[in-house]
GROMACS .gro file of C-alpha atoms in nm:
model
  453
    1MET     CA    1  -1.858  -0.065   4.817
    2GLY     CA    2  -1.936  -0.428   4.740
    3SER     CA    3  -2.212  -0.328   4.500
    4VAL     CA    4  -1.975  -0.095   4.315
    5VAL     CA    5  -1.718  -0.374   4.277
    6SER     CA    6  -1.990  -0.609   4.157
    7LEU     CA    7  -2.108  -0.352   3.901
    8VAL     CA    8  -1.756  -0.298   3.771
    9ARG     CA    9  -1.703  -0.672   3.736
   10SER     CA   10  -2.031  -0.702   3.549
   11VAL     CA   11  -1.920  -0.432   3.307
   12TRP     CA   12  -1.588  -0.610   3.253
   13ALA     CA   13  -1.768  -0.942   3.198
   14LEU     CA   14  -2.006  -0.787   2.947
   15SER     CA   15  -1.716  -0.619   2.766
   16TYR     CA   16  -1.536  -0.953   2.746
   17ALA     CA   17  -1.849  -1.116   2.605
   18VAL     CA   18  -1.896  -0.849   2.339
   19HIS     CA   19  -1.526  -0.855   2.249
   20SER     CA   20  -1.519  -1.235   2.222
   21ALA     CA   21  -1.834  -1.251   2.007
   22LEU     CA   22  -1.708  -0.975   1.779
   23VAL     CA   23  -1.369  -1.139   1.731
   24LEU     CA   24  -1.534  -1.470   1.641
   25ALA     CA   25  -1.762  -1.300   1.388
   26LEU     CA   26  -1.471  -1.109   1.232
   27ILE     CA   27  -1.269  -1.428   1.201
   28GLY     CA   28  -1.552  -1.579   1.001
   29VAL     CA   29  -1.564  -1.277   0.770
   30ALA     CA   30  -1.184  -1.275   0.734
   31ILE     CA   31  -1.179  -1.640   0.630
   32LYS     CA   32  -1.419  -1.576   0.343
   33GLY     CA   33  -1.651  -1.280   0.358
   34PRO     CA   34  -1.854  -1.161   0.060
   35PRO     CA   35  -1.860  -0.787  -0.014
   36THR     CA   36  -2.156  -0.578   0.095
   37LYS     CA   37  -2.335  -0.321  -0.120
   38ASN     CA   38  -2.210  -0.041   0.103
   39GLN     CA   39  -1.860   0.084   0.030
   40ARG     CA   40  -1.807   0.229   0.379
   41ALA     CA   41  -1.903  -0.105   0.531
   42ASN     CA   42  -1.654  -0.276   0.300
   43LEU     CA   43  -1.383  -0.032   0.412
   44VAL     CA   44  -1.449  -0.112   0.778
   45LEU     CA   45  -1.460  -0.484   0.708
   46SER     CA   46  -1.133  -0.466   0.515
   47LEU     CA   47  -0.964  -0.299   0.810
   48PHE     CA   48  -1.081  -0.567   1.052
   49ASN     CA   49  -1.019  -0.847   0.803
   50ASN     CA   50  -0.654  -0.746   0.786
   51GLN     CA   51  -0.629  -0.733   1.165
   52MET     CA   52  -0.752  -1.093   1.182
   53ALA     CA   53  -0.576  -1.230   0.873
   54GLU     CA   54  -0.239  -1.052   0.898
   55LEU     CA   55  -0.201  -1.009   1.276
   56PRO     CA   56  -0.373  -1.317   1.426
   57LEU     CA   57  -0.105  -1.379   1.688
   58THR     CA   58  -0.143  -1.022   1.809
   59VAL     CA   59  -0.518  -1.078   1.849
   60ILE     CA   60  -0.453  -1.398   2.043
   61LEU     CA   61  -0.216  -1.208   2.273
   62LEU     CA   62  -0.474  -0.934   2.331
   63ASN     CA   63  -0.739  -1.194   2.413
   64ALA     CA   64  -0.503  -1.355   2.662
   65CYS     CA   65  -0.420  -1.020   2.823
   66PHE     CA   66  -0.791  -0.942   2.859
   67TYR     CA   67  -0.849  -1.274   3.035
   68VAL     CA   68  -0.548  -1.224   3.263
   69TRP     CA   69  -0.691  -0.888   3.365
   70LEU     CA   70  -1.028  -1.050   3.442
   71THR     CA   71  -0.848  -1.310   3.652
   72ILE     CA   72  -0.656  -1.044   3.847
   73THR     CA   73  -0.976  -0.850   3.920
   74GLY     CA   74  -1.161  -1.166   4.026
   75THR     CA   75  -1.415  -1.132   3.745
   76ALA     CA   76  -1.314  -1.457   3.574
   77ARG     CA   77  -1.378  -1.657   3.891
   78GLU     CA   78  -1.720  -1.514   3.973
   79SER     CA   79  -1.878  -1.453   3.632
   80ALA     CA   80  -2.058  -1.729   3.446
   81ILE     CA   81  -2.054  -1.508   3.137
   82VAL     CA   82  -1.674  -1.502   3.135
   83ARG     CA   83  -1.656  -1.879   3.180
   84PHE     CA   84  -1.893  -1.932   2.888
   85PHE     CA   85  -1.708  -1.697   2.656
   86ASN     CA   86  -1.380  -1.866   2.742
   87TYR     CA   87  -1.510  -2.153   2.528
   88ILE     CA   88  -1.592  -1.905   2.253
   89ASN     CA   89  -1.235  -1.777   2.273
   90VAL     CA   90  -1.102  -2.132   2.238
   91ILE     CA   91  -1.289  -2.150   1.908
   92SER     CA   92  -1.157  -1.805   1.813
   93THR     CA   93  -0.801  -1.911   1.891
   94ILE     CA   94  -0.838  -2.211   1.662
   95GLY     CA   95  -0.971  -1.981   1.391
   96LEU     CA   96  -0.687  -1.733   1.438
   97LEU     CA   97  -0.426  -2.008   1.423
   98TYR     CA   98  -0.591  -2.129   1.104
   99LEU     CA   99  -0.563  -1.776   0.958
  100PHE     CA  100  -0.197  -1.767   1.060
  101LYS     CA  101  -0.132  -2.102   0.894
  102ARG     CA  102  -0.315  -1.981   0.583
  103SER     CA  103  -0.089  -1.677   0.556
  104PHE     CA  104   0.199  -1.915   0.477
  105GLU     CA  105   0.018  -2.025   0.161
  106ALA     CA  106   0.145  -1.704   0.003
  107LYS     CA  107   0.484  -1.875  -0.010
  108GLU     CA  108   0.354  -2.117  -0.273
  109SER     CA  109   0.231  -1.830  -0.492
  110ALA     CA  110   0.556  -1.639  -0.445
  111ASP     CA  111   0.762  -1.952  -0.523
  112LYS     CA  112   0.570  -2.009  -0.847
  113PHE     CA  113   0.621  -1.647  -0.939
  114LEU     CA  114   0.997  -1.670  -0.877
  115ILE     CA  115   1.022  -1.993  -1.076
  116GLN     CA  116   0.864  -1.816  -1.370
  117LEU     CA  117   1.105  -1.526  -1.318
  118SER     CA  118   1.398  -1.769  -1.323
  119LYS     CA  119   1.281  -1.892  -1.664
  120GLU     CA  120   1.326  -1.534  -1.785
  121GLY     CA  121   1.688  -1.533  -1.667
  122LYS     CA  122   1.672  -1.442  -1.296
  123LYS     CA  123   1.875  -1.661  -1.063
  124HIS     CA  124   1.624  -1.862  -0.862
  125VAL     CA  125   1.594  -1.765  -0.498
  126GLU     CA  126   1.463  -2.001  -0.229
  127LEU     CA  127   1.228  -1.819   0.006
  128PRO     CA  128   1.280  -1.884   0.379
  129GLY     CA  129   1.037  -2.117   0.553
  130PRO     CA  130   0.910  -2.158   0.909
  131ASN     CA  131   1.245  -2.302   1.012
  132SER     CA  132   1.421  -1.970   0.951
  133PRO     CA  133   1.473  -1.759   1.268
  134ALA     CA  134   1.549  -1.450   1.058
  135PHE     CA  135   1.216  -1.482   0.883
  136TRP     CA  136   1.025  -1.508   1.212
  137LYS     CA  137   1.205  -1.205   1.347
  138GLN     CA  138   1.094  -1.013   1.041
  139ALA     CA  139   0.742  -1.147   1.005
  140LEU     CA  140   0.641  -1.111   1.371
  141ASN     CA  141   0.763  -0.754   1.408
  142PRO     CA  142   0.445  -0.542   1.376
  143ILE     CA  143   0.642  -0.233   1.268
  144PRO     CA  144   0.958  -0.355   1.093
  145PHE     CA  145   1.165  -0.044   1.029
  146PRO     CA  146   1.482  -0.096   0.827
  147GLN     CA  147   1.833  -0.082   0.970
  148ASP     CA  148   2.140   0.120   0.876
  149TYR     CA  149   1.965   0.397   0.689
  150THR     CA  150   1.909   0.773   0.706
  151LYS     CA  151   1.570   0.934   0.665
  152TYR     CA  152   1.540   1.284   0.520
  153ASP     CA  153   1.199   1.392   0.643
  154SER     CA  154   0.933   1.613   0.484
  155ILE     CA  155   1.127   1.771   0.198
  156PRO     CA  156   0.898   2.008   0.003
  157TYR     CA  157   0.868   1.942  -0.367
  158TRP     CA  158   0.669   2.249  -0.470
  159SER     CA  159   0.803   2.551  -0.652
  160LEU     CA  160   0.744   2.894  -0.499
  161GLN     CA  161   0.467   2.967  -0.747
  162GLU     CA  162   0.296   2.637  -0.661
  163GLN     CA  163   0.332   2.715  -0.291
  164ARG     CA  164   0.156   3.049  -0.332
  165SER     CA  165  -0.119   2.892  -0.542
  166ALA     CA  166  -0.180   2.615  -0.289
  167MET     CA  167  -0.190   2.860   0.001
  168ASN     CA  168  -0.435   3.088  -0.178
  169SER     CA  169  -0.669   2.806  -0.275
  170ASP     CA  170  -0.641   2.553   0.009
  171GLY     CA  171  -0.439   2.710   0.292
  172TRP     CA  172  -0.106   2.635   0.456
  173LYS     CA  173  -0.199   2.281   0.556
  174SER     CA  174  -0.217   2.180   0.192
  175VAL     CA  175   0.133   2.316   0.134
  176LEU     CA  176   0.268   2.094   0.412
  177GLU     CA  177   0.111   1.795   0.236
  178MET     CA  178   0.325   1.864  -0.071
  179ALA     CA  179   0.632   1.695   0.075
  180LEU     CA  180   0.825   1.370   0.059
  181ASP     CA  181   1.058   1.154   0.267
  182VAL     CA  182   1.381   1.006   0.133
  183TYR     CA  183   1.520   0.684   0.283
  184LYS     CA  184   1.887   0.633   0.196
  185PRO     CA  185   2.091   0.327   0.293
  186ASN     CA  186   2.396   0.451   0.484
  187SER     CA  187   2.627   0.259   0.250
  188VAL     CA  188   2.493   0.451  -0.051
  189GLN     CA  189   2.664   0.778  -0.138
  190GLY     CA  190   2.581   1.064  -0.369
  191GLY     CA  191   2.649   0.962  -0.729
  192ASP     CA  192   2.613   0.586  -0.671
  193ASP     CA  193   2.317   0.580  -0.910
  194ARG     CA  194   2.119   0.320  -0.718
  195PRO     CA  195   1.764   0.234  -0.831
  196VAL     CA  196   1.489   0.455  -0.689
  197PHE     CA  197   1.150   0.335  -0.571
  198ILE     CA  198   0.877   0.598  -0.526
  199HIS     CA  199   0.599   0.485  -0.293
  200ILE     CA  200   0.254   0.651  -0.311
  201HIS     CA  201   0.035   0.584  -0.010
  202GLY     CA  202  -0.329   0.481  -0.032
  203GLY     CA  203  -0.633   0.607   0.156
  204GLY     CA  204  -0.903   0.661  -0.103
  205TRP     CA  205  -0.733   0.976  -0.241
  206THR     CA  206  -0.849   1.170   0.069
  207GLN     CA  207  -0.665   1.006   0.360
  208GLY     CA  208  -0.333   0.845   0.445
  209SER     CA  209   0.026   0.951   0.502
  210LYS     CA  210   0.375   0.903   0.364
  211SER     CA  211   0.502   0.815   0.712
  212TRP     CA  212   0.474   0.436   0.673
  213PRO     CA  213   0.546   0.282   0.330
  214GLY     CA  214   0.516  -0.068   0.479
  215PRO     CA  215   0.745  -0.374   0.474
  216ILE     CA  216   0.862  -0.297   0.120
  217LEU     CA  217   1.071  -0.014   0.269
  218THR     CA  218   1.269  -0.255   0.488
  219GLU     CA  219   1.323  -0.502   0.204
  220LEU     CA  220   1.442  -0.243  -0.049
  221ILE     CA  221   1.669  -0.063   0.198
  222SER     CA  222   1.836  -0.399   0.269
  223ARG     CA  223   1.901  -0.425  -0.107
  224LYS     CA  224   2.059  -0.078  -0.120
  225TRP     CA  225   1.773   0.092  -0.300
  226VAL     CA  226   1.682   0.456  -0.242
  227VAL     CA  227   1.317   0.484  -0.139
  228VAL     CA  228   1.103   0.798  -0.168
  229SER     CA  229   0.766   0.815   0.007
  230ILE     CA  230   0.545   1.102  -0.102
  231ASP     CA  231   0.247   1.294   0.032
  232TYR     CA  232  -0.003   1.480  -0.182
  233ARG     CA  233  -0.291   1.715  -0.110
  234LEU     CA  234  -0.585   1.523   0.035
  235SER     CA  235  -0.849   1.794   0.054
  236ALA     CA  236  -0.784   2.032  -0.234
  237LYS     CA  237  -1.094   2.231  -0.323
  238ALA     CA  238  -1.042   2.153  -0.689
  239GLY     CA  239  -1.056   1.779  -0.615
  240TYR     CA  240  -0.897   1.505  -0.822
  241PRO     CA  241  -0.675   1.509  -1.035
  242THR     CA  242  -0.493   1.748  -0.800
  243GLN     CA  243  -0.353   1.439  -0.624
  244LEU     CA  244  -0.214   1.298  -0.949
  245ILE     CA  245  -0.061   1.632  -1.046
  246ASP     CA  246   0.106   1.654  -0.704
  247CYS     CA  247   0.254   1.307  -0.757
  248LYS     CA  248   0.401   1.426  -1.085
  249ARG     CA  249   0.546   1.728  -0.903
  250ALA     CA  250   0.711   1.488  -0.660
  251LEU     CA  251   0.850   1.289  -0.953
  252ARG     CA  252   0.988   1.613  -1.096
  253TRP     CA  253   1.173   1.670  -0.767
  254VAL     CA  254   1.312   1.315  -0.777
  255LYS     CA  255   1.440   1.368  -1.131
  256ASP     CA  256   1.617   1.690  -1.022
  257GLU     CA  257   1.751   1.600  -0.678
  258ILE     CA  258   1.772   1.226  -0.614
  259ARG     CA  259   2.130   1.187  -0.739
  260ILE     CA  260   2.236   1.385  -0.430
  261PHE     CA  261   2.107   1.092  -0.221
  262GLY     CA  262   2.272   0.825  -0.435
  263GLY     CA  263   1.971   0.753  -0.656
  264ASP     CA  264   1.960   0.730  -1.034
  265PRO     CA  265   1.707   0.978  -1.184
  266ASN     CA  266   1.697   0.764  -1.497
  267ASN     CA  267   1.604   0.447  -1.309
  268VAL     CA  268   1.289   0.534  -1.118
  269ILE     CA  269   1.017   0.281  -1.042
  270VAL     CA  270   0.686   0.389  -0.893
  271GLY     CA  271   0.447   0.185  -0.680
  272GLY     CA  272   0.173   0.217  -0.425
  273ASN     CA  273  -0.129   0.049  -0.274
  274SER     CA  274  -0.501   0.109  -0.327
  275SER     CA  275  -0.555   0.466  -0.452
  276GLY     CA  276  -0.176   0.508  -0.440
  277GLY     CA  277  -0.146   0.211  -0.674
  278HIS     CA  278  -0.400   0.377  -0.904
  279MET     CA  279  -0.192   0.695  -0.924
  280ALA     CA  280   0.132   0.497  -0.958
  281ALA     CA  281  -0.014   0.323  -1.262
  282LEU     CA  282  -0.128   0.655  -1.410
  283LEU     CA  283   0.216   0.805  -1.353
  284ALA     CA  284   0.363   0.523  -1.560
  285LEU     CA  285   0.091   0.545  -1.828
  286THR     CA  286   0.072   0.924  -1.872
  287PRO     CA  287   0.431   1.047  -1.904
  288ASN     CA  288   0.481   1.406  -2.018
  289LEU     CA  289   0.111   1.484  -2.070
  290PRO     CA  290   0.079   1.864  -2.039
  291GLU     CA  291  -0.265   1.854  -1.876
  292TYR     CA  292  -0.115   1.682  -1.572
  293GLN     CA  293   0.196   1.901  -1.562
  294PRO     CA  294   0.070   2.261  -1.529
  295GLY     CA  295   0.367   2.493  -1.514
  296PHE     CA  296   0.622   2.217  -1.576
  297GLU     CA  297   0.509   2.086  -1.912
  298ASP     CA  298   0.865   2.051  -2.041
  299VAL     CA  299   0.983   1.827  -1.754
  300ASP     CA  300   1.039   1.461  -1.835
  301THR     CA  301   0.805   1.256  -1.613
  302THR     CA  302   0.876   0.910  -1.751
  303VAL     CA  303   0.943   0.624  -1.511
  304GLN     CA  304   1.105   0.289  -1.580
  305GLY     CA  305   0.857   0.055  -1.412
  306CYS     CA  306   0.545   0.027  -1.199
  307VAL     CA  307   0.420  -0.193  -0.913
  308PRO     CA  308   0.051  -0.125  -0.835
  309GLN     CA  309  -0.068  -0.321  -0.531
  310SER     CA  310  -0.436  -0.365  -0.439
  311ALA     CA  311  -0.488  -0.085  -0.689
  312ALA     CA  312  -0.805   0.074  -0.823
  313LEU     CA  313  -0.744  -0.002  -1.190
  314ASP     CA  314  -1.094   0.056  -1.330
  315LEU     CA  315  -1.290   0.341  -1.176
  316THR     CA  316  -1.595   0.277  -1.394
  317ASP     CA  317  -1.650  -0.080  -1.265
  318MET     CA  318  -1.900  -0.134  -1.546
  319ASN     CA  319  -1.903  -0.508  -1.471
  320ASN     CA  320  -2.011  -0.433  -1.112
  321TYR     CA  321  -1.734  -0.645  -0.963
  322GLY     CA  322  -1.739  -0.429  -0.652
  323HIS     CA  323  -2.112  -0.463  -0.574
  324HIS     CA  324  -2.104  -0.113  -0.422
  325ASP     CA  325  -2.126   0.247  -0.538
  326GLY     CA  326  -1.757   0.333  -0.558
  327LYS     CA  327  -1.826   0.547  -0.864
  328GLY     CA  328  -2.049   0.780  -0.665
  329ARG     CA  329  -1.789   0.838  -0.398
  330PHE     CA  330  -1.513   0.903  -0.650
  331ILE     CA  331  -1.716   1.152  -0.854
  332LYS     CA  332  -1.865   1.345  -0.561
  333ASP     CA  333  -1.617   1.314  -0.274
  334VAL     CA  334  -1.286   1.279  -0.458
  335ALA     CA  335  -1.324   1.459  -0.792
  336HIS     CA  336  -1.584   1.710  -0.664
  337ARG     CA  337  -1.782   1.684  -0.987
  338GLU     CA  338  -2.149   1.761  -1.039
  339GLY     CA  339  -2.412   1.534  -1.183
  340SER     CA  340  -2.484   1.164  -1.173
  341PRO     CA  341  -2.186   0.929  -1.162
  342MET     CA  342  -2.346   0.750  -1.458
  343SER     CA  343  -2.371   1.060  -1.676
  344PRO     CA  344  -2.174   1.036  -2.003
  345GLU     CA  345  -1.944   1.320  -1.889
  346ASN     CA  346  -1.858   1.152  -1.560
  347ILE     CA  347  -1.818   0.807  -1.715
  348ASN     CA  348  -1.576   0.955  -1.967
  349PHE     CA  349  -1.390   1.130  -1.684
  350MET     CA  350  -1.352   0.801  -1.495
  351LYS     CA  351  -1.238   0.623  -1.811
  352GLU     CA  352  -0.979   0.895  -1.869
  353HIS     CA  353  -0.843   0.830  -1.520
  354SER     CA  354  -0.868   0.450  -1.518
  355PRO     CA  355  -0.538   0.273  -1.591
  356ILE     CA  356  -0.719  -0.012  -1.767
  357PHE     CA  357  -0.830   0.227  -2.043
  358LYS     CA  358  -0.481   0.371  -2.104
  359LEU     CA  359  -0.286   0.055  -2.176
  360LYS     CA  360  -0.212   0.143  -2.536
  361ASP     CA  361   0.031   0.394  -2.383
  362ALA     CA  362   0.208   0.131  -2.169
  363LYS     CA  363   0.581   0.146  -2.242
  364VAL     CA  364   0.739   0.013  -1.920
  365PRO     CA  365   0.723  -0.316  -1.726
  366PHE     CA  366   0.440  -0.362  -1.475
  367LEU     CA  367   0.406  -0.598  -1.182
  368VAL     CA  368   0.045  -0.614  -1.063
  369VAL     CA  369  -0.005  -0.747  -0.709
  370HIS     CA  370  -0.352  -0.825  -0.577
  371GLY     CA  371  -0.524  -1.028  -0.306
  372ASP     CA  372  -0.808  -1.258  -0.410
  373LEU     CA  373  -1.034  -1.151  -0.118
  374ASP     CA  374  -1.013  -0.776  -0.184
  375LEU     CA  375  -1.350  -0.615  -0.100
  376ILE     CA  376  -1.255  -0.264  -0.220
  377SER     CA  377  -1.072  -0.326  -0.546
  378PRO     CA  378  -1.203  -0.664  -0.664
  379VAL     CA  379  -0.943  -0.909  -0.789
  380GLN     CA  380  -1.129  -0.960  -1.117
  381THR     CA  381  -1.039  -0.603  -1.212
  382ALA     CA  382  -0.670  -0.684  -1.172
  383ARG     CA  383  -0.710  -0.997  -1.382
  384ASP     CA  384  -0.886  -0.798  -1.655
  385PHE     CA  385  -0.614  -0.532  -1.640
  386VAL     CA  386  -0.340  -0.790  -1.698
  387LYS     CA  387  -0.529  -0.945  -1.991
  388GLU     CA  388  -0.585  -0.603  -2.148
  389PHE     CA  389  -0.220  -0.514  -2.092
  390GLN     CA  390  -0.104  -0.830  -2.268
  391SER     CA  391  -0.331  -0.765  -2.565
  392LYS     CA  392  -0.262  -0.393  -2.610
  393SER     CA  393   0.101  -0.335  -2.513
  394GLU     CA  394   0.437  -0.478  -2.609
  395ALA     CA  395   0.575  -0.394  -2.265
  396SER     CA  396   0.603  -0.680  -2.017
  397VAL     CA  397   0.347  -0.735  -1.743
  398SER     CA  398   0.375  -0.976  -1.452
  399TYR     CA  399   0.095  -1.074  -1.217
  400LEU     CA  400   0.118  -1.194  -0.859
  401GLU     CA  401  -0.216  -1.294  -0.708
  402ILE     CA  402  -0.204  -1.370  -0.337
  403PRO     CA  403  -0.450  -1.625  -0.194
  404ASP     CA  404  -0.672  -1.527   0.100
  405ALA     CA  405  -0.536  -1.171   0.101
  406HIS     CA  406  -0.757  -0.869   0.170
  407HIS     CA  407  -0.735  -0.511   0.050
  408ALA     CA  408  -0.398  -0.344   0.118
  409PHE     CA  409  -0.271  -0.648   0.310
  410GLU     CA  410   0.083  -0.558   0.201
  411VAL     CA  411   0.114  -0.269   0.448
  412TYR     CA  412   0.104  -0.511   0.743
  413SER     CA  413   0.392  -0.723   0.868
  414SER     CA  414   0.296  -1.088   0.835
  415PRO     CA  415   0.421  -1.404   0.663
  416ARG     CA  416   0.185  -1.332   0.374
  417SER     CA  417   0.305  -0.976   0.320
  418TRP     CA  418   0.672  -1.067   0.359
  419TYR     CA  419   0.656  -1.348   0.104
  420THR     CA  420   0.481  -1.107  -0.131
  421ILE     CA  421   0.732  -0.828  -0.073
  422MET     CA  422   1.029  -1.061  -0.125
  423ALA     CA  423   0.885  -1.171  -0.458
  424VAL     CA  424   0.825  -0.807  -0.556
  425ALA     CA  425   1.181  -0.715  -0.457
  426GLU     CA  426   1.323  -1.000  -0.666
  427TRP     CA  427   1.123  -0.876  -0.966
  428LEU     CA  428   1.246  -0.522  -0.910
  429GLU     CA  429   1.606  -0.637  -0.873
  430PHE     CA  430   1.588  -0.849  -1.188
  431HIS     CA  431   1.447  -0.572  -1.405
  432PHE     CA  432   1.610  -0.258  -1.266
  433ASP     CA  433   1.913  -0.323  -1.044
  434LYS     CA  434   2.223  -0.317  -1.266
  435LYS     CA  435   2.448  -0.324  -0.957
  436GLN     CA  436   2.711  -0.108  -1.119
  437THR     CA  437   3.026  -0.081  -0.909
  438GLY     CA  438   3.335   0.130  -0.952
  439GLY     CA  439   3.413   0.386  -1.215
  440LYS     CA  440   3.129   0.620  -1.122
  441ASN     CA  441   3.160   0.992  -1.088
  442LYS     CA  442   3.059   1.046  -0.728
  443VAL     CA  443   2.929   1.375  -0.597
  444GLN     CA  444   2.933   1.504  -0.243
  445VAL     CA  445   2.598   1.500  -0.064
  446HIS     CA  446   2.505   1.861  -0.004
  447GLU     CA  447   2.216   2.078   0.107
  448LEU     CA  448   1.927   2.107  -0.132
  449VAL     CA  449   1.940   2.409  -0.354
  450GLU     CA  450   1.645   2.639  -0.409
  451TRP     CA  451   1.482   2.599  -0.745
  452GLU     CA  452   1.170   2.723  -0.914
  453TYR     CA  453   0.978   2.662  -1.231
   0.00000   0.00000   0.00000
């Protein structure tokens, strides 16, 4: 029996050593890690980088719980390995606290952004600091769901003909992916004509879910916005641009039905992160193009604004900012196209679906949000996009670059993401929230009607 206990303690000690060494290494990468030449490796690193950079206190708590368990089992007292790696964890804790402190530097970027916005006519807003209990309650909640709202879950946005087509080509599962969630503040009633924010989730066009839009949901619900989070088909046999076409189908539904939930169909802003930010930008840049609206070519698919975050804005990456073969994955795994990613046909296809090459069609305001440590969608692409936008379009473009932020950092709840989201919300409110009160023709909220194109 004693040998079994000793073996178990040895396993626990070794696990603690591996865990402690791995956490220390990941902290180093999160502080400033260069991209690798392997896109999958960059994806994994981005996931862990965000765990360290956006949730450092959670990691500290997990480390402490692990050590408490080793103490309870007697492993901490008897194992020299555990005692040694306690010193490693002290170093890790210092590193994690440094990452936590660094997340507050986003406040400076957000403050500068809001000062610039105030010069354009927006009333200046002071962002809360570390002395604000409300801010800590918000920033330290790992899953900050909004309050005083109603969620209408998994509403289908397909027509019957589209349902049959999806079932015949990709099966019933794909039909279930063609759905959206509506989040309505309880104080908003049908006919209130509140601004609408459509959120498109990321996940490399082949993964992800509408179920968690991130902290932006909580912030916009508190400002009485109607939020729509959409799913799209992730594994259609035809490949991309099926995902983009599905997003336009969801927009069609919003235009037809959102007034029932208190939203204004003529005041719709679209946003998203990563691949969702890519499709949000294309939605704003390709309104009413028949090739992306099969069967509903006559439907108006214009939006009033766009907020791409950590977005893939240039699929060609001809400057090799990414240092990895993202083009190959997009062409083969996402678009399901034949041939070399560098063939003229495939390069032209990627240009056709890169927002940076469609800016002559930009007619609505953009706010581009990007982290400067993004390993998946390099920040230089966002900078180039903004410069191109300014030179080719008369529409306004704003840029918010967040220091020390990794890819899709905005979906986590942290001081960095909350400062970013508050700045985004102020921009949205300034440009799109008319706050009309009284005198509106209100309609009773009712069951959705069946419709078909």
